[in-house]
Amino acid sequence: MLIFGLSMEQLYMYILLGAGALTVLYVFFGDVADLGDALPVFNPTVILAFITFTAAIGFLLETATTFNEWAVLGMAAMAAVVLDLLLYLFILLPLSSAESSIAYSDESLLGQVANVIIPIPVDGYGEVVLETYAGMISKRAAGYDNEAIGQDQKVLIIEVNEGTLYVQAYEPLDFTKEMKMTRGT
């Protein structure tokens, strides 16, 4: 059977090459075509994957079997739906939720210990740095009771309000010193 003067093998190969080229373009310019939280059926990644899977499987079945063209197209489309569903459920969906999981919230900073890198003056702002699972974070800070806190001091984050950390000087307990004091030594 000829379509547009091409055999089915040639047609599948041209569709595969075209879908591959569109996929490469989508990788580079995908943010322009992103539809946000639209239905997964309208996701360009899912559509391009379906076309690519259908063309690849159709080409392989057309060259390796003696089935007629409609049977090959039907089998290729069914296999592409299954592969597309697996791609979406096990790769694309987890990746979309993982994107937001590396971020931190201001509330997650409460109770953390930070280090002052720019001194905090009375009634003013300085800067602290702290290490979290998301990496090193540098934030604006003010004294919780409007106290001055010097550079390289450890502070405890008491409150977060409008992106500003309200901190208090932090003295870690020295348990060996505490143990000696309780024994009377």
CSV table of C-alpha atoms in Angstrom, one decimal:
chain,number,residue,atom,x,y,z
A,1,MET,CA,0.0,0.0,0.0
A,2,LEU,CA,1.3,3.4,-0.9
A,3,ILE,CA,0.4,6.6,0.9
A,4,PHE,CA,1.7,9.9,-0.6
A,5,GLY,CA,3.7,7.8,-3.0
A,6,LEU,CA,5.6,6.2,0.0
A,7,SER,CA,5.6,2.6,1.2
A,8,MET,CA,4.5,2.1,4.8
A,9,GLU,CA,8.1,1.4,5.9
A,10,GLN,CA,9.2,4.8,4.5
A,11,LEU,CA,6.2,6.6,5.9
A,12,TYR,CA,6.9,5.1,9.4
A,13,MET,CA,10.6,6.1,9.1
A,14,TYR,CA,9.8,9.7,8.1
A,15,ILE,CA,7.3,10.0,10.9
A,16,LEU,CA,9.8,8.7,13.3
A,17,LEU,CA,12.5,11.1,12.1
A,18,GLY,CA,10.0,14.0,12.3
A,19,ALA,CA,8.8,13.1,15.8
A,20,GLY,CA,12.5,12.8,16.9
A,21,ALA,CA,13.3,16.2,15.5
A,22,LEU,CA,10.2,17.7,17.2
A,23,THR,CA,11.2,16.0,20.5
A,24,VAL,CA,14.7,17.6,20.3
A,25,LEU,CA,13.1,21.0,19.6
A,26,TYR,CA,10.7,20.5,22.5
A,27,VAL,CA,13.6,19.8,24.9
A,28,PHE,CA,15.2,23.2,24.0
A,29,PHE,CA,12.0,25.2,23.7
A,30,GLY,CA,9.6,23.3,25.9
A,31,ASP,CA,8.8,26.1,28.3
A,32,VAL,CA,7.1,28.1,25.5
A,33,ALA,CA,4.8,25.2,24.7
A,34,ASP,CA,4.2,24.2,28.4
A,35,LEU,CA,0.5,24.0,29.2
A,36,GLY,CA,0.9,23.9,33.0
A,37,ASP,CA,-1.4,21.6,34.8
A,38,ALA,CA,-3.5,20.7,31.7
A,39,LEU,CA,-4.8,17.2,31.1
A,40,PRO,CA,-1.9,14.8,30.6
A,41,VAL,CA,-3.4,13.9,27.2
A,42,PHE,CA,-2.5,17.4,25.9
A,43,ASN,CA,1.1,17.3,27.3
A,44,PRO,CA,3.4,17.7,24.3
A,45,THR,CA,5.8,15.1,25.8
A,46,VAL,CA,3.1,12.5,25.9
A,47,ILE,CA,1.9,13.3,22.4
A,48,LEU,CA,5.4,13.2,20.9
A,49,ALA,CA,6.2,10.0,22.8
A,50,PHE,CA,3.0,8.4,21.4
A,51,ILE,CA,3.9,9.4,17.8
A,52,THR,CA,7.5,8.2,18.2
A,53,PHE,CA,6.4,4.9,19.8
A,54,THR,CA,3.8,4.3,17.1
A,55,ALA,CA,6.2,5.0,14.3
A,56,ALA,CA,9.0,2.9,15.7
A,57,ILE,CA,6.9,-0.1,16.5
A,58,GLY,CA,5.1,0.3,13.2
A,59,PHE,CA,8.3,0.4,11.3
A,60,LEU,CA,9.7,-2.7,13.1
A,61,LEU,CA,6.5,-4.7,12.6
A,62,GLU,CA,6.2,-3.7,9.0
A,63,THR,CA,9.7,-4.8,8.2
A,64,ALA,CA,9.8,-7.9,10.3
A,65,THR,CA,6.3,-9.4,9.9
A,66,THR,CA,3.9,-10.2,7.1
A,67,PHE,CA,0.8,-8.7,8.7
A,68,ASN,CA,-1.2,-6.3,6.6
A,69,GLU,CA,-0.8,-2.5,7.1
A,70,TRP,CA,-4.0,-2.0,9.2
A,71,ALA,CA,-3.0,-4.8,11.6
A,72,VAL,CA,0.4,-3.3,12.0
A,73,LEU,CA,-1.0,0.2,12.6
A,74,GLY,CA,-3.4,-1.2,15.2
A,75,MET,CA,-0.8,-3.2,17.1
A,76,ALA,CA,1.6,-0.3,17.0
A,77,ALA,CA,-1.0,2.1,18.3
A,78,MET,CA,-2.0,-0.3,21.1
A,79,ALA,CA,1.6,-0.9,22.1
A,80,ALA,CA,2.3,2.9,22.0
A,81,VAL,CA,-0.7,3.6,24.3
A,82,VAL,CA,0.7,1.1,26.8
A,83,LEU,CA,4.3,2.5,26.6
A,84,ASP,CA,3.0,6.0,26.8
A,85,LEU,CA,1.0,5.2,29.9
A,86,LEU,CA,4.0,3.6,31.5
A,87,LEU,CA,6.2,6.6,30.6
A,88,TYR,CA,3.6,9.0,32.1
A,89,LEU,CA,3.0,7.1,35.3
A,90,PHE,CA,6.5,6.0,36.1
A,91,ILE,CA,8.7,8.9,34.7
A,92,LEU,CA,6.8,12.1,34.0
A,93,LEU,CA,4.5,12.1,37.0
A,94,PRO,CA,7.2,11.5,39.6
A,95,LEU,CA,9.4,14.1,37.9
A,96,SER,CA,6.7,16.7,38.1
A,97,SER,CA,6.2,16.2,41.8
A,98,ALA,CA,10.0,15.9,42.5
A,99,GLU,CA,10.5,19.3,41.0
A,100,SER,CA,8.8,21.0,44.0
A,101,SER,CA,10.2,18.7,46.6
A,102,ILE,CA,13.7,20.1,46.6
A,103,ALA,CA,12.6,23.5,47.7
A,104,TYR,CA,12.2,24.6,51.3
A,105,SER,CA,9.5,26.6,53.1
A,106,ASP,CA,10.1,29.3,55.6
A,107,GLU,CA,8.4,27.3,58.2
A,108,SER,CA,10.9,24.5,57.7
A,109,LEU,CA,13.6,26.9,58.9
A,110,LEU,CA,12.2,27.4,62.3
A,111,GLY,CA,14.4,25.9,65.0
A,112,GLN,CA,17.4,25.6,62.7
A,113,VAL,CA,20.8,26.8,63.8
A,114,ALA,CA,22.5,29.3,61.4
A,115,ASN,CA,25.7,31.3,61.3
A,116,VAL,CA,25.8,35.1,61.1
A,117,ILE,CA,27.8,36.2,58.1
A,118,ILE,CA,26.8,39.9,58.3
A,119,PRO,CA,26.5,41.3,61.8
A,120,ILE,CA,23.0,42.1,63.0
A,121,PRO,CA,22.7,45.6,64.6
A,122,VAL,CA,20.1,46.7,67.1
A,123,ASP,CA,16.9,47.5,65.2
A,124,GLY,CA,18.5,46.5,62.0
A,125,TYR,CA,19.2,43.6,59.6
A,126,GLY,CA,22.1,41.4,59.0
A,127,GLU,CA,22.5,38.1,57.1
A,128,VAL,CA,22.8,34.5,58.2
A,129,VAL,CA,23.7,31.3,56.4
A,130,LEU,CA,22.4,27.8,57.1
A,131,GLU,CA,22.8,24.4,55.6
A,132,THR,CA,19.7,22.4,54.7
A,133,TYR,CA,18.9,19.4,52.5
A,134,ALA,CA,18.3,22.0,49.7
A,135,GLY,CA,21.8,23.4,50.0
A,136,MET,CA,23.3,26.5,51.6
A,137,ILE,CA,20.7,29.2,52.2
A,138,SER,CA,21.6,32.8,52.9
A,139,LYS,CA,18.7,34.9,54.4
A,140,ARG,CA,18.1,38.4,55.8
A,141,ALA,CA,18.0,38.3,59.6
A,142,ALA,CA,17.1,40.5,62.6
A,143,GLY,CA,17.5,40.0,66.3
A,144,TYR,CA,14.3,38.5,67.9
A,145,ASP,CA,14.5,40.9,70.8
A,146,ASN,CA,16.2,43.7,68.7
A,147,GLU,CA,19.6,42.7,70.2
A,148,ALA,CA,22.9,43.1,68.3
A,149,ILE,CA,24.5,39.8,67.2
A,150,GLY,CA,28.1,39.7,66.0
A,151,GLN,CA,29.6,38.0,63.0
A,152,ASP,CA,30.4,34.3,63.1
A,153,GLN,CA,28.0,33.7,66.0
A,154,LYS,CA,25.6,30.9,66.0
A,155,VAL,CA,21.9,31.8,66.1
A,156,LEU,CA,18.7,30.0,66.5
A,157,ILE,CA,15.8,30.8,64.2
A,158,ILE,CA,12.8,31.7,66.3
A,159,GLU,CA,10.4,33.3,63.8
A,160,VAL,CA,10.1,33.9,60.1
A,161,ASN,CA,8.0,36.9,58.8
A,162,GLU,CA,7.9,38.1,55.2
A,163,GLY,CA,11.2,36.5,54.3
A,164,THR,CA,13.1,37.8,57.4
A,165,LEU,CA,14.5,35.4,59.9
A,166,TYR,CA,14.2,36.6,63.5
A,167,VAL,CA,17.0,35.0,65.4
A,168,GLN,CA,18.5,34.7,68.9
A,169,ALA,CA,22.1,34.0,70.0
A,170,TYR,CA,22.6,30.3,70.4
A,171,GLU,CA,24.9,28.6,72.8
A,172,PRO,CA,25.1,24.9,72.3
A,173,LEU,CA,25.2,22.9,75.5
A,174,ASP,CA,28.5,21.3,76.3
A,175,PHE,CA,27.5,18.0,77.9
A,176,THR,CA,30.9,17.2,79.3
A,177,LYS,CA,30.9,20.5,81.2
A,178,GLU,CA,27.4,19.9,82.4
A,179,MET,CA,28.3,16.4,83.6
A,180,LYS,CA,31.3,17.8,85.6
A,181,MET,CA,29.1,20.4,87.2
A,182,THR,CA,26.5,17.9,88.3
A,183,ARG,CA,29.2,15.6,89.8
A,184,GLY,CA,30.8,18.5,91.6
A,185,THR,CA,34.2,18.1,90.0
